[in-house]
Amino acid sequence: LIREVEDKRQEARTLNNIGAVYDSLGDKQQALKFLNQALPLSREVEDKSGEATTLHNIASLHRENGNLQTALTNSKAAIDIIEDLRTKVDSNELRTSYFATQQDTYKLHIDILMQLHKQNPSSQYDAQALNASEKSRARGLLELLTEANADIRKGANPELLAEESHLQQQIEAKDKLRFEILNDKEKSKDPVSQAAAQRLKKEVQNHIYELNQLKAKIKQSNPKYAALKYPEPLNLNQIQKQLDKDTVLLQYSLGEKRSYLWTVTPDSLDSYELPKREQIETAASKFKELLKKCEKLGINCQDLSAEQKAKDFQEITEAATQLSKLIFAPVSKKLGKKRLVIVADGALLEIPFAALSEPNQTDYQPLLVNREIVNLPSVSAIAIQRNELKQRQTAPKTLAVLADAVFSSDDERVTGKPPTLAPELDLTSSLLKQAARSLNRAGWERLPGTRKEADEILENVLKLVPASETLQAFDFDANYNWITNKQLKQYRFIHLATHGFANPDNPELSGILLSVVDKEHKPYDRVNLLLGDIFNLDWNADLVVLSACETGLGKGVPGEGLIGLTRGLMYAGAEHAVISLWQVDDTATSKLIPQIYKAMLEKKASPATALRQAQLQMWQQKKWRNPYYWAAFTSQGEWNN
């Protein structure tokens, strides 16, 4: 029927699907027959997407048949088409979405190259595989950072910027209303209310789409955008130039049949075959779940009996050892005590490498003890950052800190409260609690430890710099207006100690919580700093610390990694970020974080070195030895400064 109506595009795609069915049935010969019929038809009608899919399937079949060179020719041709199609998509979000759907082709290409390397170790196929791995990751981030450095938002139409701000407010307000409906016991049983929640959900999705379109319009309205040239991802030689003699890159690629690890120094490349993705991710998930056990149970680990603490610690260390053997043991003897720069993949993006076990030790000893660890979305991303930093002047002032915000209307700091709260204040407080429950939290409770944490940080800083070089916002002042004020561009260190939340479905709705009312108990219009707001900030910070919960998480997007707050901070101008992977213990954090600033200011340590020293101090104390207390915080960005 398709042939009768001469729909050659559909004919090619149908032949491709038939080939896939024969492949699933194990008939490789018949599968190739139909795929080879599909390929010329796709080319005839210039269906590039269909052609890339067919080339991928042909390459996969030839790999299975052991015809690696033929497989390589076809996978490379598919990659070339994907790279070309990618440039034809204007929207960053749509480009990222398209790229995510093509990751299987990159994984296949990498696997073919590494299998060829196994046959011909001297032919540098492993270097080509590393290049392909670098090309397959965080491309959207590279382009965002390039746009940030070009400052293409500067001079944008004020009306468009106002429209953007209005859309962001609508998104936040409607999403809060949706949470309020879903978490209200009576409304949750009411069909009309449930229909309203569904309508609000659809409206939020539509607004997010409108916002992304508007961002593209703002970008394209700047003459600089037309002349903007996006960089190519780094190759092996360029990657090596980003490293120093004391640093080793570990880059992972998790595959369906087998995974790979490349270790790179300024003058060497080694590669290793690891178990398949499923085995590694199962071990990683077990390790992560054990670390977050207290969080999931909603208990304070310090309240557990000594016997239970010992049991939990043993389970964590066994899981750490198991995962370490899978992904680290093959290279551990070659690394000494050098700094590790980790470019992770898949479930490994949410794992604290510092807490993994040293494979050569009889008893559990975290990797942290012998080495500093830095995380990167890609090496190409740090290269972009470094180019920008060469032109940047150091901020003139030292520290801006926000802590101990007011999250609810019944907070003890809200005095003179009338018997019946204003409806909008009731709603604001209620919605924060609803949002908390939606994120498996009991509620957005006050964080008294953040005040202690901030006071100690300021005490250490004020011993070394005058008070005029610091800025602080506590209580009602820890609000949206303060954090978005342009004055923050003057500070080298920006410290935000508050609740954070990651939305895995809509990264745009991830953010951090700020004070909900002012000193007169009037509700603020904006109480969350969302990811979109962070992209609009203009900071000049050497370090941003998000001393909050789950600030390092986000939506896992194949090819991009975790899209969340960290990406926004890099765009906003943070040279280095310290973020968290789970809901951190308030007391432990108040002891850990001040030590980071002390090491940076007194010993001139880099942020990565300072974080390691602070975590080591916690590890060395029996009370805080469990990695749950100190391993949540990870370091991302420039490691030399």
XYZ file of C-alpha atoms in Angstrom:
641
model
C 0.000 0.000 0.000
C 2.830 2.382 0.828
C 4.468 1.633 -2.499
C 1.149 2.079 -4.281
C 0.900 5.685 -3.077
C 4.643 6.155 -3.744
C 5.434 7.306 -0.192
C 9.135 6.502 -0.329
C 9.903 8.110 3.024
C 7.399 5.854 4.767
C 8.548 2.883 2.700
C 12.121 3.387 3.889
C 11.058 3.653 7.534
C 8.835 0.568 7.238
C 11.685 -1.436 5.711
C 13.888 -0.261 8.557
C 11.306 -1.437 11.104
C 10.994 -4.810 9.392
C 14.771 -5.152 9.543
C 14.669 -4.397 13.268
C 12.066 -7.135 13.779
C 14.211 -9.710 11.966
C 17.170 -8.591 14.081
C 15.160 -9.178 17.274
C 14.287 -12.655 15.992
C 17.965 -13.413 15.424
C 17.836 -13.508 11.627
C 20.722 -11.131 10.894
C 20.815 -11.923 7.181
C 17.178 -11.005 6.570
C 17.559 -7.936 8.787
C 20.461 -6.651 6.664
C 18.512 -7.348 3.491
C 15.678 -5.026 4.482
C 17.969 -2.374 5.964
C 20.012 -2.246 2.779
C 16.785 -1.674 0.852
C 15.783 1.139 3.222
C 19.051 3.077 3.050
C 18.987 4.228 -0.613
C 15.319 5.199 -0.295
C 16.074 7.439 2.712
C 18.844 9.089 0.735
C 16.632 9.526 -2.316
C 13.980 11.449 -0.373
C 16.644 13.200 1.765
C 15.229 11.812 5.009
C 18.392 12.413 7.014
C 16.916 11.336 10.335
C 15.678 8.068 8.853
C 19.013 7.541 7.111
C 20.884 7.951 10.426
C 18.582 5.406 12.090
C 19.139 2.884 9.295
C 22.914 3.411 9.374
C 22.855 2.823 13.140
C 20.950 -0.446 12.700
C 23.267 -1.619 9.928
C 26.313 -0.782 12.060
C 24.848 -2.706 14.995
C 24.279 -5.797 12.862
C 27.795 -5.724 11.430
C 29.215 -5.340 14.940
C 27.333 -8.444 16.045
C 28.637 -10.318 12.999
C 32.212 -9.285 13.797
C 32.552 -6.991 10.762
C 33.941 -4.137 12.816
C 35.381 -2.000 10.028
C 32.109 -2.067 8.100
C 30.279 -1.344 11.335
C 32.595 1.621 11.987
C 31.983 3.083 8.519
C 28.225 3.017 9.071
C 28.266 4.295 12.674
C 30.539 7.184 11.679
C 28.210 8.097 8.818
C 25.280 8.089 11.262
C 27.191 10.337 13.703
C 28.012 12.797 10.907
C 24.322 13.107 10.035
C 23.333 13.593 13.705
C 25.949 16.312 14.148
C 24.660 18.100 11.054
C 20.975 17.829 12.015
C 21.729 19.096 15.491
C 22.957 22.442 14.168
C 19.672 22.998 12.347
C 17.637 23.161 15.579
C 17.504 26.718 16.952
C 16.127 26.112 20.455
C 18.634 24.927 23.083
C 15.928 22.795 24.694
C 14.831 21.123 21.448
C 18.457 20.564 20.454
C 19.111 18.909 23.808
C 15.973 16.783 23.450
C 16.970 15.645 19.951
C 20.530 14.884 21.027
C 19.255 12.764 23.917
C 17.407 10.506 21.475
C 20.609 9.889 19.515
C 22.850 8.725 22.362
C 22.532 5.046 21.449
C 24.343 5.797 18.194
C 27.240 7.419 20.058
C 27.385 4.487 22.482
C 27.436 2.054 19.551
C 30.182 4.038 17.820
C 32.271 4.062 21.019
C 31.795 0.330 21.503
C 32.862 -0.454 17.927
C 36.000 1.675 18.325
C 36.886 0.023 21.631
C 36.376 -3.449 20.170
C 38.726 -2.460 17.337
C 41.177 -1.212 19.958
C 41.083 -4.637 21.572
C 42.089 -6.166 18.220
C 44.634 -3.461 17.337
C 45.944 -1.769 20.515
C 48.489 0.339 18.631
C 46.020 1.937 16.188
C 44.700 4.614 18.607
C 41.100 3.503 18.353
C 40.811 4.153 22.103
C 41.716 7.813 21.510
C 39.026 8.031 18.838
C 36.564 6.460 21.283
C 37.439 9.054 23.932
C 36.936 11.815 21.355
C 33.510 10.352 20.536
C 32.652 10.176 24.240
C 33.555 13.842 24.717
C 31.547 14.767 21.620
C 28.501 12.925 22.996
C 28.185 14.801 26.288
C 27.058 18.195 27.601
C 26.895 19.827 24.181
C 23.957 21.943 25.252
C 25.950 23.183 28.215
C 28.907 24.080 25.983
C 26.654 26.213 23.835
C 25.016 27.862 26.852
C 28.416 28.751 28.304
C 29.524 30.141 24.949
C 26.408 32.310 24.829
C 26.973 33.429 28.425
C 30.537 34.497 27.641
C 29.344 36.398 24.585
C 26.742 38.088 26.828
C 24.116 37.809 24.132
C 21.335 38.798 26.572
C 22.940 42.201 27.067
C 21.025 44.840 25.200
C 18.015 42.579 24.716
C 14.609 44.152 24.171
C 13.330 45.232 27.639
C 9.803 44.218 26.670
C 10.946 40.676 25.918
C 12.809 40.492 29.237
C 9.711 41.732 31.082
C 7.620 39.108 29.306
C 10.150 36.459 30.348
C 9.927 37.534 33.985
C 6.120 37.488 33.822
C 6.103 33.962 32.400
C 8.445 32.731 35.135
C 6.116 34.163 37.784
C 3.102 32.468 36.178
C 4.923 29.139 36.072
C 5.816 29.339 39.760
C 2.364 30.494 40.871
C 0.413 27.891 38.894
C 2.699 25.066 39.913
C 2.189 26.018 43.569
C -1.572 26.000 43.102
C -1.362 22.550 41.553
C 0.590 21.269 44.579
C -2.003 22.799 46.906
C -4.806 20.881 45.202
C -2.968 17.566 45.011
C -1.987 17.601 48.668
C -5.270 18.767 50.166
C -7.149 15.760 51.631
C -10.595 17.016 50.636
C -9.632 18.353 47.222
C -7.735 15.181 46.378
C -11.097 13.334 46.374
C -12.974 16.029 44.466
C -13.181 15.364 40.683
C -13.548 19.080 39.945
C -10.399 19.916 41.925
C -8.488 17.096 40.294
C -9.526 18.358 36.864
C -8.292 21.808 37.908
C -4.936 20.302 38.923
C -4.636 18.617 35.532
C -5.498 21.883 33.804
C -2.848 23.720 35.834
C -0.284 21.061 34.979
C -1.000 21.517 31.280
C -0.835 25.304 31.631
C 2.547 25.062 33.370
C 3.863 22.843 30.571
C 2.559 25.326 27.991
C 4.178 28.225 29.828
C 7.499 26.376 29.965
C 7.271 25.834 26.207
C 6.428 29.540 25.708
C 9.342 30.503 27.955
C 11.792 28.409 25.963
C 10.518 29.954 22.734
C 10.847 33.411 24.236
C 14.420 32.734 25.356
C 15.284 31.752 21.793
C 13.678 34.998 20.560
C 15.660 37.075 23.077
C 18.837 35.356 21.944
C 18.167 35.785 18.249
C 17.301 39.477 18.661
C 20.921 40.232 19.584
C 23.232 40.900 16.589
C 26.027 39.069 18.456
C 24.111 35.800 18.134
C 24.357 35.690 14.336
C 28.140 35.937 14.532
C 28.460 33.471 17.405
C 30.580 30.395 16.732
C 30.123 27.396 18.985
C 33.284 25.461 19.836
C 33.916 21.882 18.857
C 34.317 19.408 21.751
C 37.936 18.753 22.679
C 39.947 15.868 21.261
C 42.551 13.851 23.185
C 45.419 16.265 22.587
C 43.313 19.249 23.673
C 41.989 17.373 26.706
C 45.537 16.610 27.823
C 46.410 20.318 27.671
C 43.700 21.021 30.257
C 45.370 18.677 32.756
C 48.472 19.111 34.913
C 51.029 16.618 36.191
C 49.140 16.183 39.478
C 45.760 15.506 37.875
C 44.234 12.431 36.221
C 41.014 12.459 34.229
C 38.649 9.497 34.642
C 35.970 9.521 31.954
C 33.202 6.908 32.011
C 30.818 5.647 29.343
C 28.195 3.101 30.417
C 26.941 0.806 27.668
C 24.292 -1.843 27.210
C 26.759 -4.695 26.629
C 29.874 -3.289 28.315
C 31.129 -0.007 29.713
C 34.413 1.836 29.355
C 36.790 3.956 31.379
C 39.537 6.186 30.005
C 42.284 7.555 32.248
C 44.104 10.547 30.831
C 47.177 12.467 32.008
C 49.086 15.228 30.160
C 51.172 12.580 28.417
C 49.230 9.294 28.506
C 45.954 7.547 27.732
C 44.829 4.197 29.120
C 41.466 2.543 28.571
C 39.587 -0.245 30.330
C 36.534 -2.354 29.682
C 34.066 -2.401 32.571
C 30.866 -4.389 33.207
C 27.653 -3.459 31.429
C 25.551 -0.481 32.471
C 22.927 -2.531 34.334
C 25.456 -4.118 36.690
C 27.170 -0.818 37.478
C 23.944 1.120 37.926
C 22.474 -1.546 40.222
C 25.516 -1.255 42.494
C 25.425 2.550 42.295
C 21.723 2.681 43.190
C 22.253 0.398 46.189
C 25.106 2.586 47.441
C 23.063 5.767 47.013
C 19.983 4.333 48.723
C 22.003 3.224 51.746
C 23.568 6.675 52.035
C 20.098 8.251 51.965
C 18.498 5.738 54.340
C 17.946 8.180 57.213
C 16.523 10.739 54.809
C 14.026 8.261 53.372
C 12.951 7.095 56.824
C 12.613 10.681 58.017
C 14.816 10.135 61.065
C 17.935 11.681 62.554
C 20.817 9.227 62.216
C 22.298 10.530 65.467
C 19.223 9.270 67.345
C 19.843 5.645 66.342
C 21.297 3.129 68.765
C 25.028 2.390 68.638
C 24.261 -1.069 67.268
C 22.092 0.305 64.449
C 24.689 2.947 63.570
C 27.367 0.261 63.322
C 25.124 -1.910 61.150
C 24.256 0.964 58.804
C 27.911 1.974 58.497
C 28.876 -1.595 57.647
C 26.220 -1.809 54.927
C 27.373 1.472 53.399
C 31.024 0.471 53.385
C 30.247 -2.890 51.802
C 28.245 -1.194 49.051
C 31.032 1.359 48.547
C 33.554 -1.451 48.190
C 31.378 -3.352 45.728
C 30.891 -0.330 43.466
C 34.524 0.700 43.745
C 35.646 -2.721 42.524
C 33.419 -2.372 39.465
C 34.442 1.109 38.345
C 37.722 2.002 40.063
C 39.740 -1.088 40.908
C 41.233 -1.565 37.396
C 43.122 1.743 37.636
C 43.610 2.306 41.363
C 47.234 1.135 41.505
C 48.257 3.568 38.763
C 46.850 6.749 40.290
C 48.879 7.232 43.453
C 47.577 10.262 45.333
C 46.845 12.449 42.328
C 43.783 14.624 41.997
C 40.938 12.885 40.158
C 38.781 14.780 37.692
C 35.660 12.666 37.145
C 33.461 12.850 34.054
C 30.739 10.396 35.040
C 27.854 8.841 33.155
C 24.385 7.537 33.983
C 23.732 6.694 37.637
C 27.351 7.540 38.497
C 26.414 11.227 38.158
C 24.621 10.986 41.521
C 27.367 9.116 43.367
C 29.900 10.753 45.729
C 33.181 9.309 44.427
C 34.932 10.627 47.535
C 33.072 8.024 49.610
C 33.955 5.038 47.427
C 36.328 2.536 48.967
C 40.062 2.460 48.289
C 40.217 -0.961 46.565
C 43.646 -1.917 47.918
C 42.720 -1.439 51.587
C 41.585 -4.302 53.831
C 39.313 -2.034 55.876
C 37.079 0.653 54.410
C 39.004 3.783 53.576
C 37.286 6.367 51.340
C 39.062 7.615 48.219
C 38.935 11.027 49.852
C 41.764 10.093 52.226
C 44.397 9.945 49.499
C 43.135 12.256 46.806
C 41.147 15.324 45.874
C 38.137 14.733 43.634
C 36.494 17.161 41.210
C 33.440 16.502 39.033
C 32.892 17.860 35.529
C 30.071 17.501 32.991
C 32.803 17.350 30.324
C 36.386 18.514 29.895
C 35.254 20.804 27.092
C 33.123 22.694 29.630
C 36.126 23.545 31.806
C 38.015 24.726 28.720
C 35.212 27.205 27.960
C 35.244 28.409 31.559
C 38.986 28.915 31.536
C 38.873 31.000 28.381
C 36.313 33.269 30.002
C 38.219 33.516 33.286
C 41.325 34.818 31.515
C 39.420 38.007 30.749
C 37.668 38.367 34.099
C 38.715 40.624 36.950
C 38.519 39.270 40.502
C 35.488 40.564 42.390
C 36.492 43.365 44.810
C 34.681 42.075 47.894
C 34.900 38.769 49.748
C 31.687 37.119 50.966
C 27.914 37.377 50.588
C 25.936 34.939 52.723
C 22.231 34.097 52.956
C 20.915 31.877 55.748
C 18.062 31.026 58.119
C 15.196 32.198 55.936
C 11.584 32.304 57.157
C 9.722 29.449 55.449
C 6.301 29.595 57.106
C 3.799 31.989 58.601
C 3.915 30.261 61.994
C 7.675 30.719 62.364
C 8.522 32.096 65.809
C 10.078 35.160 64.175
C 6.711 36.161 62.729
C 5.333 38.148 65.696
C 2.060 39.950 66.125
C 0.354 37.463 63.871
C -3.433 38.076 63.583
C -5.802 35.277 64.622
C -6.828 34.684 61.008
C -4.073 35.003 58.473
C -4.625 36.697 55.192
C -5.680 34.136 52.570
C -2.617 34.782 50.434
C -0.314 34.256 53.440
C -2.125 31.043 54.332
C -1.674 29.903 50.762
C 2.019 30.787 50.588
C 2.808 28.888 53.774
C 0.570 25.990 52.794
C 2.045 25.672 49.341
C 5.584 25.443 50.624
C 4.480 22.537 52.789
C 2.692 20.930 49.853
C 5.810 21.288 47.718
C 7.809 19.760 50.519
C 5.524 16.746 50.699
C 5.641 16.330 46.940
C 9.402 16.038 47.288
C 9.106 13.456 50.100
C 9.744 16.034 52.793
C 7.781 16.356 56.032
C 7.729 20.131 55.509
C 9.988 23.075 54.968
C 11.117 23.404 58.554
C 13.387 26.135 59.825
C 17.087 25.324 59.543
C 18.644 26.734 62.716
C 21.950 25.097 61.827
C 22.289 27.436 58.855
C 22.453 30.419 61.224
C 25.198 28.756 63.227
C 26.955 27.788 60.007
C 26.763 31.338 58.614
C 27.848 32.959 61.897
C 30.940 30.762 62.065
C 31.786 31.457 58.431
C 31.480 35.204 59.013
C 33.540 34.962 62.194
C 36.385 33.292 60.276
C 36.145 35.736 57.389
C 36.024 38.844 59.566
C 39.321 37.865 61.179
C 40.959 38.385 57.798
C 38.956 41.049 55.968
C 37.042 44.181 57.047
C 33.291 44.008 57.583
C 32.799 46.214 54.514
C 33.872 43.229 52.369
C 30.994 41.057 53.588
C 27.249 41.091 53.033
C 24.675 39.072 54.931
C 20.970 38.316 54.729
C 19.256 36.496 57.603
C 15.632 35.994 58.597
C 13.190 38.128 56.571
C 16.043 39.639 54.552
C 16.953 36.252 53.064
C 14.580 36.880 50.190
C 14.253 36.885 46.411
C 15.070 40.587 46.034
C 18.339 40.208 47.957
C 19.576 37.223 45.995
C 18.764 38.796 42.619
C 20.320 42.163 43.471
C 23.160 43.186 41.137
C 25.359 43.970 44.156
C 26.192 40.251 44.460
C 28.455 40.593 41.413
C 30.947 42.323 43.706
C 31.600 39.201 45.837
C 34.107 36.397 45.325
C 32.253 33.911 47.521
C 28.469 33.527 47.573
C 27.068 31.241 50.242
C 23.406 30.173 50.203
C 22.289 28.117 53.215
C 18.648 27.200 52.779
C 16.312 24.478 51.529
C 16.741 23.374 47.931
C 14.697 21.119 45.691
C 15.276 19.305 42.409
C 12.385 18.650 40.043
C 13.345 15.641 37.896
C 10.384 16.085 35.550
C 10.733 19.816 34.916
C 14.232 21.119 35.717
C 12.873 24.654 35.227
C 10.949 24.149 38.482
C 14.049 23.228 40.502
C 15.285 25.909 42.849
C 16.010 27.075 46.365
C 13.582 28.392 48.981
C 13.716 31.927 50.368
C 11.763 33.882 52.958
C 8.004 33.911 52.355
C 7.165 37.115 54.288
C 8.786 40.454 55.052
C 9.224 42.153 58.437
C 5.642 43.444 58.314
C 4.451 39.872 57.696
C 3.364 40.643 54.142
C 3.963 37.818 51.675
C 6.673 38.269 49.076
C 5.623 37.962 45.441
C 8.470 35.523 44.781
C 9.646 32.975 47.354
C 11.651 30.576 45.181
C 14.788 31.201 43.158
C 14.102 28.891 40.221
C 16.532 27.619 37.629
C 15.331 30.206 35.109
C 16.065 32.964 37.626
C 19.589 31.656 38.143
C 20.230 31.780 34.386
C 19.392 35.494 34.542
C 21.909 36.265 37.290
C 25.233 37.926 36.535
C 27.805 36.921 39.133
C 31.579 37.163 39.243
C 32.087 34.469 41.857
C 35.135 32.307 42.429
C 32.894 29.997 44.448
C 29.186 29.503 45.022
C 28.184 27.147 47.830
C 24.626 25.841 47.796
C 24.486 24.571 51.359
C 21.069 23.098 50.807
C 19.419 19.786 50.015
C 19.826 18.034 46.648
C 21.222 21.123 44.907
C 23.466 18.937 42.765
C 20.623 16.861 41.351
C 18.347 17.478 38.403
C 16.797 15.806 35.418
C 19.021 13.090 34.000
C 19.125 13.682 30.245
C 21.128 11.278 28.067
C 24.040 13.164 26.545
C 23.652 16.142 28.885
C 23.870 14.606 32.346
C 21.979 16.283 35.179
C 20.157 19.426 34.100
C 19.678 21.424 37.274
C 20.974 24.209 39.487
C 24.678 23.529 38.901
C 24.294 24.234 35.201
C 22.546 27.504 36.035
C 25.376 28.543 38.365
C 27.986 27.933 35.664
C 25.966 30.081 33.263
C 25.547 32.796 35.908
C 29.321 33.083 36.295
C 30.376 30.711 39.080
C 33.943 29.513 38.552
C 33.466 26.729 41.075
C 30.430 25.267 42.847
C 29.951 23.119 45.917
C 26.594 21.357 45.755
C 24.808 18.474 47.488
C 23.515 15.093 46.322
C 20.952 14.433 49.055
C 19.106 16.047 51.961
C 22.010 16.929 54.188
C 22.068 16.760 57.979
C 21.670 20.292 59.339
C 24.073 19.922 62.271
C 26.769 18.079 60.325
C 26.630 20.670 57.558
C 27.042 23.518 60.043
C 30.301 21.876 61.135
C 31.553 21.011 57.649
C 30.954 24.148 55.573
C 32.738 26.751 57.772
C 35.929 24.679 57.494
C 35.863 25.163 53.709
C 36.066 28.951 54.027
C 38.662 28.710 56.770
C 40.948 26.638 54.532
C 40.457 28.971 51.559
C 41.100 32.170 53.476
C 43.770 31.077 55.945
C 45.642 28.520 53.829
C 44.798 29.942 50.374
C 43.451 26.509 49.407
C 41.418 26.059 46.234
C 37.706 25.310 46.765
C 38.239 21.646 45.815
C 41.172 21.284 48.224
C 39.271 23.100 50.961
C 36.253 20.808 50.576
C 38.463 17.724 50.831
C 40.185 19.016 53.973
C 36.826 19.784 55.611
C 35.454 16.338 54.743
C 38.602 14.670 56.052
C 38.116 16.387 59.386
C 34.591 14.960 59.571
C 35.756 11.474 58.533
C 38.377 11.485 61.289
C 35.719 12.046 63.979
C 33.890 8.895 65.038
C 30.597 10.739 65.479
C 30.614 11.957 61.870
C 32.464 9.081 60.170
C 29.441 7.790 58.272
C 29.661 9.232 54.698
C 26.028 10.273 54.990
C 27.176 13.272 57.032
C 29.978 14.574 54.807
C 29.915 12.959 51.350
C 26.769 14.694 50.050
C 28.793 17.754 49.096
C 30.715 17.514 45.841
C 32.953 19.896 43.972
C 32.514 20.998 40.359
C 34.496 23.443 38.229
C 37.991 24.904 38.100
C 40.358 23.075 40.446
C 43.518 25.167 40.156
C 42.291 28.441 41.699
